[in-house]
Coordinates of C-alpha atoms and ligand atoms in Angstrom, one line a residue:
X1 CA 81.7 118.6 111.7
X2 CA 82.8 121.2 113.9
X3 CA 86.1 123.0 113.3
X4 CA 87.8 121.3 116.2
X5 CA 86.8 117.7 114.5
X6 CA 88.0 119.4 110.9
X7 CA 91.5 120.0 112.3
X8 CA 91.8 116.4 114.1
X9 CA 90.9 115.1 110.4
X10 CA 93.6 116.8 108.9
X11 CA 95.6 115.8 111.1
X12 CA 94.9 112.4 110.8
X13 CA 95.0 112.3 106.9
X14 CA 98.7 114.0 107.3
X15 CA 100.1 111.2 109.0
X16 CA 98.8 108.4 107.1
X17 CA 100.4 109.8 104.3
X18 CA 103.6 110.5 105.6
X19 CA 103.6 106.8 106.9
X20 CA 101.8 105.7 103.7
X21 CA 104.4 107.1 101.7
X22 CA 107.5 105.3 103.3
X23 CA 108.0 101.6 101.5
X24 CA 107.5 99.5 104.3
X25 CA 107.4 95.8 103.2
X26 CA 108.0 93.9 105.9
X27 CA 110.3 93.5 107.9
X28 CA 111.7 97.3 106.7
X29 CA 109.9 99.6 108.8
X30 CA 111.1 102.5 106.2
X31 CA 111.2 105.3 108.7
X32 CA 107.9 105.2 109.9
X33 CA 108.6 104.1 113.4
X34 CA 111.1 107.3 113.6
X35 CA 108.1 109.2 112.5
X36 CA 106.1 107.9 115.0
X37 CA 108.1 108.5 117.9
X38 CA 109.0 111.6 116.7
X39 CA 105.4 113.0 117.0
X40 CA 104.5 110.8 120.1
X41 CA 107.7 112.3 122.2
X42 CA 105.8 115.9 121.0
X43 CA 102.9 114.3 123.2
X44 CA 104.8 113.6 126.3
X45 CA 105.5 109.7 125.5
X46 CA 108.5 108.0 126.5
X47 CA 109.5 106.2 123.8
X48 CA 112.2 103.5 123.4
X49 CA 113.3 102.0 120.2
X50 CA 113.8 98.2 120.2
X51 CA 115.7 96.8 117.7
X52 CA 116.0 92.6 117.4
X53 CA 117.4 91.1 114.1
X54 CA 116.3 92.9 111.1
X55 CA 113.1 94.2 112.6
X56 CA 112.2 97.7 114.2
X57 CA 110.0 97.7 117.5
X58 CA 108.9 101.0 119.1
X59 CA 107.3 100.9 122.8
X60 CA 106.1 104.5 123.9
X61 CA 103.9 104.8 127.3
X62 CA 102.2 108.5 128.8
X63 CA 101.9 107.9 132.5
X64 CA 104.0 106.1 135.3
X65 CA 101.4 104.0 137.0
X66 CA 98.8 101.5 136.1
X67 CA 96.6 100.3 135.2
X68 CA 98.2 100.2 131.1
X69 CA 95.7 100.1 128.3
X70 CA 97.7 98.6 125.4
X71 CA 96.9 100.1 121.8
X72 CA 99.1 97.7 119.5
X73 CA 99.9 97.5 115.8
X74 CA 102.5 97.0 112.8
X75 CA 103.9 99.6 110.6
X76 CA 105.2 96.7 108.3
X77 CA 102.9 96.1 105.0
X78 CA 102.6 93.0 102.9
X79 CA 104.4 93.7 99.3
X80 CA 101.7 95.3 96.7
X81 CA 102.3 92.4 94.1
X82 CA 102.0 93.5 90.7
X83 CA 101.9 96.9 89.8
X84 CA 100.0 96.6 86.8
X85 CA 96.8 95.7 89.0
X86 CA 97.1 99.0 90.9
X87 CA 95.8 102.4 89.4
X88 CA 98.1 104.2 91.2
X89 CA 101.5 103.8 92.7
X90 CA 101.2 101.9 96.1
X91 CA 103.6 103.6 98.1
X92 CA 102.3 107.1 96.8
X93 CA 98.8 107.5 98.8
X94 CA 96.1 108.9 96.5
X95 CA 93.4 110.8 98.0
X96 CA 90.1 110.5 96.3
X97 CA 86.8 112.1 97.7
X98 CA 86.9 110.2 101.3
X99 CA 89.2 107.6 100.5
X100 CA 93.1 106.6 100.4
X101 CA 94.3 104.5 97.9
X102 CA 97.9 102.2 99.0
X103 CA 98.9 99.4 100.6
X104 CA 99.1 99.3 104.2
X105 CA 95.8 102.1 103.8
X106 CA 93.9 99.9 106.0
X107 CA 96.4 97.1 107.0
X108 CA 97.0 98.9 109.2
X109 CA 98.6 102.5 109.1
X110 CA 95.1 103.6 109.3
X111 CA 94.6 102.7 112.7
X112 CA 97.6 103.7 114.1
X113 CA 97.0 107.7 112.3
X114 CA 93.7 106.9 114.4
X115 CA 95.6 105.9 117.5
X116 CA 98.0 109.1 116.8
X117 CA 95.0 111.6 117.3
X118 CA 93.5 109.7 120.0
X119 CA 96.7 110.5 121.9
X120 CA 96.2 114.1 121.3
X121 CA 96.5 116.3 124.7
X122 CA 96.4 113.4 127.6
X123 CA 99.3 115.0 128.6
X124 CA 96.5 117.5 129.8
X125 CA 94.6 115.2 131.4
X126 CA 95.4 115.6 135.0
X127 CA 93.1 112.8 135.6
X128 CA 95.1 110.0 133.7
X129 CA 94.5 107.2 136.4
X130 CA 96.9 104.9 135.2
X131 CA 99.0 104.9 131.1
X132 CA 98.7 104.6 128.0
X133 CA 101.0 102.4 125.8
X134 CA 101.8 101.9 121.9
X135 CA 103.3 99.2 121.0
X136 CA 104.4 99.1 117.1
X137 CA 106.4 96.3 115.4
X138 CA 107.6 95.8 111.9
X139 CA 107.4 92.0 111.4
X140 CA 103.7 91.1 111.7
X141 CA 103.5 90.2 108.4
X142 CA 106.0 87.8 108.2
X143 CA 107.7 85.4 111.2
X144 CA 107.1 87.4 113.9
X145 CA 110.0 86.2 115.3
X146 CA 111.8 89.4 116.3
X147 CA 108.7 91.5 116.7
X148 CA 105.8 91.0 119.5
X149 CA 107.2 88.3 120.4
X150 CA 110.5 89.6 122.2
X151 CA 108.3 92.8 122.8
X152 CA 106.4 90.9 125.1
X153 CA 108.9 89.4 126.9
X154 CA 111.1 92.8 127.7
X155 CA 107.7 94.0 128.7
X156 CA 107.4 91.2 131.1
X157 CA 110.9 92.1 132.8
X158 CA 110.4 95.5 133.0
X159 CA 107.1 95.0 134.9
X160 CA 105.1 97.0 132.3
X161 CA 102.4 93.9 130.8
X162 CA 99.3 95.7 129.8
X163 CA 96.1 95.2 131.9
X164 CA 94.1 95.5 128.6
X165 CA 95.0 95.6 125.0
X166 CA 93.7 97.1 121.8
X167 CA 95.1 96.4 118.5
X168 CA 93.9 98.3 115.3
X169 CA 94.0 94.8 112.6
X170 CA 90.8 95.9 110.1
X171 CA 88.4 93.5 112.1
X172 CA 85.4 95.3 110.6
X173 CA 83.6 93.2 107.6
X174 CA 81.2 95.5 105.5
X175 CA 80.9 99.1 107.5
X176 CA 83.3 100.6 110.3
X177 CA 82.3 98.9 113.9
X178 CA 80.2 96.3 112.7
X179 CA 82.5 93.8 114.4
X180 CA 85.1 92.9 116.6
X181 CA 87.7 90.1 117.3
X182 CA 87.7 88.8 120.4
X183 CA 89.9 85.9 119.9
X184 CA 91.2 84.0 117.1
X185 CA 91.4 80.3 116.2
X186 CA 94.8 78.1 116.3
X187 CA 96.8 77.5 112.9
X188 CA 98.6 74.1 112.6
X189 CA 100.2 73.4 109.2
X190 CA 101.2 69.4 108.5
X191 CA 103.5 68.1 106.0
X192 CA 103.1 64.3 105.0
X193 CA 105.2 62.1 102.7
X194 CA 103.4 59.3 102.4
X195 CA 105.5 56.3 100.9
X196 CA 105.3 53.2 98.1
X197 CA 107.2 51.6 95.9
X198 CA 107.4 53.0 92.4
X199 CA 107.1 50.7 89.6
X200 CA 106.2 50.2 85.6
X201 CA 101.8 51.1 85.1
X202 CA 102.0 47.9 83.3
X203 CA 103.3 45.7 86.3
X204 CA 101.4 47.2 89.0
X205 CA 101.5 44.0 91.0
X206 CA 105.3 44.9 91.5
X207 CA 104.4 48.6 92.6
X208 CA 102.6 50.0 95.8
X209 CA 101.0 53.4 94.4
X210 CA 101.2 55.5 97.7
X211 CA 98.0 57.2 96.2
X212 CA 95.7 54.5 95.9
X213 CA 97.1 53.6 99.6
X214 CA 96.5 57.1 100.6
X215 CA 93.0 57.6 99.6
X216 CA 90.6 56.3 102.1
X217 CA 93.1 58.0 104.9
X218 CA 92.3 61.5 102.4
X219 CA 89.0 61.2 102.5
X220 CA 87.9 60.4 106.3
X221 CA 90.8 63.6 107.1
X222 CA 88.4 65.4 104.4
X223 CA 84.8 64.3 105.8
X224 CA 86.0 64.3 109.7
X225 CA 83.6 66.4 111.9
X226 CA 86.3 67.8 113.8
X227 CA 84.1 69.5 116.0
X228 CA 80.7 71.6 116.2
X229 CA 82.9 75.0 117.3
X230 CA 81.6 75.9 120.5
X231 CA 79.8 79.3 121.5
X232 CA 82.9 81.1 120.9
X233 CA 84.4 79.5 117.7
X234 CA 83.2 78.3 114.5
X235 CA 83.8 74.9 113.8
X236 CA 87.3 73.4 113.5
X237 CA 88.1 73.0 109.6
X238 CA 90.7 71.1 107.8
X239 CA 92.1 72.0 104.1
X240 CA 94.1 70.8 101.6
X241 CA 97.0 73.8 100.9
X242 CA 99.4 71.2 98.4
X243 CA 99.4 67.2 97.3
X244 CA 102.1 66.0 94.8
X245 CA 102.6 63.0 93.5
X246 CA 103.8 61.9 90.5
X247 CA 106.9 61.1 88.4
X248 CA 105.8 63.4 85.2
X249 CA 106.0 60.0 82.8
X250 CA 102.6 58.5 81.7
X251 CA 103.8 54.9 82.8
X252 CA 105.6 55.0 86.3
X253 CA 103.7 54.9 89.5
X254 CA 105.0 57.3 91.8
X255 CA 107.0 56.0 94.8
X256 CA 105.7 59.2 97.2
X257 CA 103.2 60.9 97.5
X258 CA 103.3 64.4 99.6
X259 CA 100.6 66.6 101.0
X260 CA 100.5 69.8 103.0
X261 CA 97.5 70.4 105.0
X262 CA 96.2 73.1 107.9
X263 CA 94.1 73.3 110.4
X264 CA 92.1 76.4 112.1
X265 CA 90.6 74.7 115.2
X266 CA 88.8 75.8 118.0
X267 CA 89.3 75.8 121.7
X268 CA 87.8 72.2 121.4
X269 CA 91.5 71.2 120.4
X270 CA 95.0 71.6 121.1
X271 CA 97.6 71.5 118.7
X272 CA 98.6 68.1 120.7
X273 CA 95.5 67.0 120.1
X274 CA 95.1 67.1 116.8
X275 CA 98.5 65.7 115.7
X276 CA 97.8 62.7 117.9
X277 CA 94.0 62.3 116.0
X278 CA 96.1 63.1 112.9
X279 CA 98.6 59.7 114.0
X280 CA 95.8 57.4 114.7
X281 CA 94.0 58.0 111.2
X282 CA 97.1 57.4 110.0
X283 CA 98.1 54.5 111.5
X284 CA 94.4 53.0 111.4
X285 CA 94.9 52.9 107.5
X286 CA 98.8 50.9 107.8
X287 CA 100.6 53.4 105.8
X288 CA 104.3 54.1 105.7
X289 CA 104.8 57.8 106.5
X290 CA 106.5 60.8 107.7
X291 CA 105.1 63.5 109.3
X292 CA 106.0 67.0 110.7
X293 CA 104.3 70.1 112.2
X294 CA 104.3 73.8 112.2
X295 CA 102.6 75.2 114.9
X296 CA 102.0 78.9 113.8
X297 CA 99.4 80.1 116.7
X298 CA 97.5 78.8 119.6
X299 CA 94.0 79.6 120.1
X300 CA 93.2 82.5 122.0
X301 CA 89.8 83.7 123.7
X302 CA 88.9 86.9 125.5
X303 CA 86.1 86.6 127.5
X304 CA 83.3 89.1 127.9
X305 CA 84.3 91.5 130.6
X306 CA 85.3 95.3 131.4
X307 CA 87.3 95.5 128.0
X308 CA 85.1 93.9 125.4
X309 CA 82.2 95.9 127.6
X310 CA 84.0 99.4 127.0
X311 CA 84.6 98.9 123.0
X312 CA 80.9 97.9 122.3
X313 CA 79.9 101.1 123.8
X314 CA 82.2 103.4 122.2
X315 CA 81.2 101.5 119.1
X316 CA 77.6 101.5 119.6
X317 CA 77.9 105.3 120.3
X318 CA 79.9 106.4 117.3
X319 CA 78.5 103.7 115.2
X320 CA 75.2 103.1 116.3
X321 CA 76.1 99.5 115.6
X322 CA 76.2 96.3 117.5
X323 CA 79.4 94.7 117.2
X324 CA 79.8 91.2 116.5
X325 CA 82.1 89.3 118.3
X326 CA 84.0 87.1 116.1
X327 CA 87.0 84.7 116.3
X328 CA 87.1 84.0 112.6
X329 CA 89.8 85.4 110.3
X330 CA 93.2 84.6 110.1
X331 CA 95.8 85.2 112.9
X332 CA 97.4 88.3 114.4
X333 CA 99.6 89.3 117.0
X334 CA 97.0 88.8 119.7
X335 CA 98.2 85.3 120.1
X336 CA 101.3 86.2 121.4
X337 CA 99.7 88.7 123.5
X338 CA 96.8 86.7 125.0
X339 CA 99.1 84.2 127.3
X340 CA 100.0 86.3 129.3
X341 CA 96.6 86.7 130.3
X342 CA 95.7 90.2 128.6
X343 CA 92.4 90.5 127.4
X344 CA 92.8 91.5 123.8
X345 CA 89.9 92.7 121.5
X346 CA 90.8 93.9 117.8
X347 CA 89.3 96.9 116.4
X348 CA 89.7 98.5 113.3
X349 CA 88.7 99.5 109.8
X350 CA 86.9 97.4 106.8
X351 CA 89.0 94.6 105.8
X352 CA 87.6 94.5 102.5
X353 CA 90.4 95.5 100.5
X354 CA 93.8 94.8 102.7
X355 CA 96.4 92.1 100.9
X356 CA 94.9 93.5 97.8
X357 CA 95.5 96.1 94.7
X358 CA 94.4 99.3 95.3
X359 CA 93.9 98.5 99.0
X360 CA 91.5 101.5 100.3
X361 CA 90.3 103.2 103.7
X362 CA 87.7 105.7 104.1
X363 CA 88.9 109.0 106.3
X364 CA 85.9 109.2 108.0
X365 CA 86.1 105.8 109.4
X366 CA 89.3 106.7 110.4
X367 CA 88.3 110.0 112.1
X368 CA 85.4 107.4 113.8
X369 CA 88.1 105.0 114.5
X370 CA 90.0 107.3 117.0
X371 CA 86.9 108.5 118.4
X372 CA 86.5 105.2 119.5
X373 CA 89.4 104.2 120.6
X374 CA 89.7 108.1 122.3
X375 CA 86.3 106.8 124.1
X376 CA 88.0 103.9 125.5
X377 CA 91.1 105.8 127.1
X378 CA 88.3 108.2 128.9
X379 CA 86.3 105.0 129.7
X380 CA 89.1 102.9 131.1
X381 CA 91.7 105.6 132.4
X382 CA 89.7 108.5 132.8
X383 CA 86.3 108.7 134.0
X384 CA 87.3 105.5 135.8
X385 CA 84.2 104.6 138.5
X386 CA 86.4 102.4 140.7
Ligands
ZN1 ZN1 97.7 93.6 109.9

């Protein structure tokens, strides 16, 4: 390393501590957000503090024109469950060898120390053809109700909607770069009550058991081929999340039976789509039921083009690695993001340890990381051929 690269390290090791160390379970953002801006108005952003219900949201742009590359993130962290299973406290970083032991480490205050560095000195830059924009939130853990969601929208009125857009969620699976997210598959959650009529076990003739009714409509849900995926998307799967049924007495059949159920479907569906499929199994089997719906994320797909172009080569030339492009995983901010027709491609450490105990990131991915993502700014907004 040369002692220019030492000093961006340190650099990048100090802030993830100072943000590691501040409680943030979402949706308390714990300071870290007045951190942030504090440092990124020392780098000539403009930054502006958004505030909606409980939950802190910090926008910061460098540059007045377009086109706006988009880095995007969450300073919020999932609680660290119980303390027993960690060796050390979770919300005091412990630095081992090359590695950072606390929650949020790599989900995701990692990325954005990354982003921090990447942002050193383009202040300098006379050549910034276009901006650069951060945009942090402190509910992406939770509802995301009063986080990206509003974000987007005062974005939208203020004509500032990112041409491109970055966001730092640890999309890599066993080493740094050895994949990406370019999209993500749709969530749909259903809850069903399906009904009988409860009755003695010993006079079953006077009962309908709502689980022996239930069971062939179970099992073609279960066995259903949903659909082969497609050449973006793995296949469309359905899973069981809670049934219940049952009075707790040896000799009653149960008058109800409920089950909670979720989908991760491709772009072969719609959440429409699937309710209606969901219906007609139903109703082909003659059962008495309720049904509602919690639609928790669309499917969203960027396509390969200039953006997913750029990353894979600032990956393939820090990393030597190909990237994979993947939709799986679970959902992210992107999907709130994506309609408005940005192309979004996630980008960040190994996911290997993040929701977990002792959740870990290596500092030298990290010091990788924001040479990636420094890559991309020169790619897209500075050596621009155009
Ligand atoms: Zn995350």
């Amino acid at each position: 390393l040369g002692g220019l690269e030492m000093n961006d390290k340190q650099t990048l090791l100090g802030h993830l501590l100072k943000l590691l160390s501040r409680p943030s379970i979402t949706p308390d953002d714990a300071g870290c957000q007045e951190y942030l801006a504090n440092e990124l108005t020392g780098m000539r952003f403009d930054c502006r503090s958004l505030r909606f219900g409980n939950v802190d949201n910090l926008i910061a742009r460098i540059g007045t024109t377009r086109p706006i590359l988009c880095f995007a993130g969450h300073t919020d962290v999932v609680p660290p469950g119980p303390l027993e299973a960690w060796h050390s406290d979770p919300f005091e970083p412990l630095v081992r060898d090359d590695h950072v032991t606390a929650r949020g480490a790599a989900d995701m205050k990692g990325s954005v120390a990354a982003m921090l560095v990447a942002f050193a000195n383009l202040h300098s830059e006379q050549a910034l053809s276009g901006s650069v924009m951060l945009v942090l939130t402190s509910d992406e853990e939770g509802l995301a109700v009063d986080g990206i969601r509003p974000v987007m929208r005062q974005l939208d009125d203020s004509n500032e909607l990112p041409d491109w857009c970055i966001i730092g969620e640890p999309s890599s699976e066993k080493v740094l770069g050895d994949r990406i997210r370019v999209g993500r598959r749709g969530s749909l959650t259903g809850s069903l009550t399906v009904f009988g009529t409860q009755g003695h076990v010993a006079y079953a003739e006077l009962a309908d058991n709502p689980l022996r009714r239930f069971a062939p409509a179970l099992l073609a849900l279960l066995n259903r081929q949903w659909d082969h995926g497609n050449d973006y998307f793995p296949a469309t799967t359905f899973e069981i999340v809670d049934l219940t049924c049952g009075s707790g007495a040896d000799n009653v059949i149960p008058g109800e039976l409920t089950l909670r159920f979720n989908f991760r479907y491709s772009t072969e569906w719609t959440a429409d789509k699937l309710q209606q499929a969901v219906r007609a199994l139903l109703d082909s089997n003659e059962l008495r039921y309720e049904l509602s719906w919690h639609d928790s994320g669309q499917p969203f797909l960027t396509k390969a083009g200039e953006l997913t172009g750029v990353v894979q080569q600032s990956v393939r030339s820090h990393t030597g690695l190909d990237p994979e492009c993947s939709t799986g995983g679970g959902t992210s901010d992107g999907r709130y993001i994506a309609p408005y027709d940005i192309p979004v491609v996630e980008l960040g450490p190994v996911a290997t340890s993040i929701h977990k105990p002792n959740e870990c990131v290596s500092v030298n991915d990290l010091m990788t990381l924001s040479n990636i993502y420094r890559d991309v700014i020169d790619a897209l907004l500075i050596n621009r051929r155009c």
